[in-house]
Amino acid sequence: MKQEISFIPREQLKPKPDPASLGFGKYFSDYMFAMDYHSDLGWFDPRITPYEPLTLDPSAMVFHYGQAIFEGMKAYKTKDGSIQLFRPEKNMKRLNESCERLCIPQIDEDFLLEGIKELIMTEKDWVPSGEGTSLYIRPFIFSTEPYLGVRPAKQYKLLVILSPSGAYYGSQLSPVKIYVEEQFVRAVIGGVGHVKTAGNYAASLKAQEKADAGGYAQILWLDAKENKYVEEVGSMNIFFKINGEVVTPRLNGSILPGVTRDSVIQLLKHWNIPVREEKISIEEVFAAHKRGELEEVFGAGTAAVISPVGELTWKDQSIVINNNHIGQLSQDIYDEMTGIQLGKKEDPFNWTVKVASVEA
Ligand SMILES: *Cc1c(COP(=O)(O)O)cnc(C)c1O
């Protein structure tokens, strides 16, 4: 069933923020995409509507039982002024995987992507064009049914909001300090760690607070059962370059399957650089450092693309990686990925998708 996307205009547009001080997640555009679900109707009333506060019942189930999932992706302005997305179909697919795990009804992936493109076309003036900037896209779904009692809700809302964002780093990639968490865990096998649900982040805040207090940018999570194997970083997957080979933890059911992670693996294979997805313990990482073989460590996720790790602290040991400098491979991957995203480099993988206006 093909539904019409309606347009509800707003009276006044907002002033655009200063492109030099965008930061991340601070500004939101004039419009959002919205759609509702009712068990009697399915998903209905897709619309582009003013970005504004919502009215929700205090008993809306999301507040009590936490059925809330999200996605994160970006739109980029290329030098010829066109706007493009990076592998958006992967985000649509993962959104449905998150829905499935949390008993939220499936969405039509193609239809939602068309809706997102239409929203971006409406908001094309909100896509920043400065070096390293992009339009962050946040689709999310939550339960709205007014009811107390634990079961999947019968009513939901899907929204897509847009936030112009600045360069994650200044003009250069800068290595971060990371703390290996031992007391708290992020996710367990059989749980919800492999999907993007709000609750995963709620569960991570306590450890992040601890890391912040110690002067660390992020946490490196270990597996919940043995507290031994590396899982991932806050909102990024993690890669280690050891003696010329790249290793990243194998997807095990508690690690989030990042689109950036998958792209890095494909890129490395394309470059004939050995890359393995396997279980890797934190002991092995520190032992590799001791042997002088730990060449680079980097995180990979949509927000930062590539985030070099300059220092790792585990228990009472701290190691400095590559003299706290960006490794050559980290830099090469960053340049290639951002080059493809911005349309400055060839896209042999067909990862980019042009945002065109949608015919009715
Ligand atoms: C979103 C996310 C990532 C990165 O995924 P990308 O698709 O590359 O942005 C990694 N870990 C967690 C926990 C995440 O929520």
PDB file of N, CA and C in Angstrom, residues 173 175 241 295-298 306 308-309 321-322 324-334:
ATOM      1  N   LEU A 173      42.163  14.738  12.804  1.00  0.00           N
ATOM      2  CA  LEU A 173      41.769  13.659  13.694  1.00  0.00           C
ATOM      3  C   LEU A 173      42.631  13.741  14.951  1.00  0.00           C
ATOM      4  N   PRO A 175      43.649  11.678  18.599  1.00  0.00           N
ATOM      5  CA  PRO A 175      43.483  10.424  19.347  1.00  0.00           C
ATOM      6  C   PRO A 175      42.800  10.657  20.700  1.00  0.00           C
ATOM      7  N   LYS A 241      45.036  -2.837  14.961  1.00  0.00           N
ATOM      8  CA  LYS A 241      46.012  -3.264  13.939  1.00  0.00           C
ATOM      9  C   LYS A 241      47.197  -3.841  14.689  1.00  0.00           C
ATOM     10  N   GLU A 295      49.944  -1.727  16.597  1.00  0.00           N
ATOM     11  CA  GLU A 295      50.312  -0.568  15.783  1.00  0.00           C
ATOM     12  C   GLU A 295      49.284   0.550  15.818  1.00  0.00           C
ATOM     13  N   GLU A 296      48.006   0.164  15.760  1.00  0.00           N
ATOM     14  CA  GLU A 296      46.956   1.188  15.765  1.00  0.00           C
ATOM     15  C   GLU A 296      45.709   0.624  16.428  1.00  0.00           C
ATOM     16  N   VAL A 297      44.936   1.522  17.023  1.00  0.00           N
ATOM     17  CA  VAL A 297      43.614   1.175  17.555  1.00  0.00           C
ATOM     18  C   VAL A 297      42.681   2.304  17.126  1.00  0.00           C
ATOM     19  N   PHE A 298      41.516   1.939  16.602  1.00  0.00           N
ATOM     20  CA  PHE A 298      40.559   2.999  16.253  1.00  0.00           C
ATOM     21  C   PHE A 298      39.116   2.535  16.389  1.00  0.00           C
ATOM     22  N   ILE A 306      35.949   7.697  11.925  1.00  0.00           N
ATOM     23  CA  ILE A 306      37.076   6.972  12.520  1.00  0.00           C
ATOM     24  C   ILE A 306      37.588   7.800  13.695  1.00  0.00           C
ATOM     25  N   PRO A 308      40.721   7.651  16.259  1.00  0.00           N
ATOM     26  CA  PRO A 308      41.937   6.971  16.704  1.00  0.00           C
ATOM     27  C   PRO A 308      42.013   6.931  18.233  1.00  0.00           C
ATOM     28  N   VAL A 309      42.496   5.820  18.757  1.00  0.00           N
ATOM     29  CA  VAL A 309      42.676   5.682  20.205  1.00  0.00           C
ATOM     30  C   VAL A 309      44.158   5.863  20.516  1.00  0.00           C
ATOM     31  N   ILE A 321      49.358   4.212  22.454  1.00  0.00           N
ATOM     32  CA  ILE A 321      49.405   3.574  21.136  1.00  0.00           C
ATOM     33  C   ILE A 321      49.973   4.539  20.100  1.00  0.00           C
ATOM     34  N   ASN A 322      50.938   4.049  19.352  1.00  0.00           N
ATOM     35  CA  ASN A 322      51.543   4.832  18.267  1.00  0.00           C
ATOM     36  C   ASN A 322      51.957   6.243  18.725  1.00  0.00           C
ATOM     37  N   ASN A 324      50.668   8.150  20.689  1.00  0.00           N
ATOM     38  CA  ASN A 324      49.527   9.064  20.761  1.00  0.00           C
ATOM     39  C   ASN A 324      49.346   9.880  19.465  1.00  0.00           C
ATOM     40  N   HIS A 325      49.759   9.264  18.356  1.00  0.00           N
ATOM     41  CA  HIS A 325      49.555   9.894  17.051  1.00  0.00           C
ATOM     42  C   HIS A 325      48.556   9.082  16.231  1.00  0.00           C
ATOM     43  N   ILE A 326      47.972   9.729  15.245  1.00  0.00           N
ATOM     44  CA  ILE A 326      47.057   9.020  14.348  1.00  0.00           C
ATOM     45  C   ILE A 326      47.876   8.066  13.507  1.00  0.00           C
ATOM     46  N   GLY A 327      47.430   6.821  13.437  1.00  0.00           N
ATOM     47  CA  GLY A 327      48.130   5.858  12.595  1.00  0.00           C
ATOM     48  C   GLY A 327      47.848   6.117  11.132  1.00  0.00           C
ATOM     49  N   GLN A 328      48.750   5.654  10.273  1.00  0.00           N
ATOM     50  CA  GLN A 328      48.581   5.869   8.832  1.00  0.00           C
ATOM     51  C   GLN A 328      47.320   5.198   8.302  1.00  0.00           C
ATOM     52  N   LEU A 329      47.069   3.966   8.774  1.00  0.00           N
ATOM     53  CA  LEU A 329      45.889   3.251   8.270  1.00  0.00           C
ATOM     54  C   LEU A 329      44.602   3.950   8.723  1.00  0.00           C
ATOM     55  N   SER A 330      44.566   4.370   9.989  1.00  0.00           N
ATOM     56  CA  SER A 330      43.381   5.089  10.493  1.00  0.00           C
ATOM     57  C   SER A 330      43.107   6.317   9.629  1.00  0.00           C
ATOM     58  N   GLN A 331      44.174   7.044   9.331  1.00  0.00           N
ATOM     59  CA  GLN A 331      44.047   8.256   8.509  1.00  0.00           C
ATOM     60  C   GLN A 331      43.569   7.908   7.095  1.00  0.00           C
ATOM     61  N   ASP A 332      44.154   6.849   6.512  1.00  0.00           N
ATOM     62  CA  ASP A 332      43.767   6.446   5.152  1.00  0.00           C
ATOM     63  C   ASP A 332      42.291   6.047   5.083  1.00  0.00           C
ATOM     64  N   ILE A 333      41.844   5.292   6.076  1.00  0.00           N
ATOM     65  CA  ILE A 333      40.436   4.864   6.086  1.00  0.00           C
ATOM     66  C   ILE A 333      39.535   6.086   6.236  1.00  0.00           C
ATOM     67  N   TYR A 334      39.914   6.976   7.133  1.00  0.00           N
ATOM     68  CA  TYR A 334      39.123   8.187   7.345  1.00  0.00           C
ATOM     69  C   TYR A 334      39.012   8.997   6.055  1.00  0.00           C
TER      70      TYR A 334
END
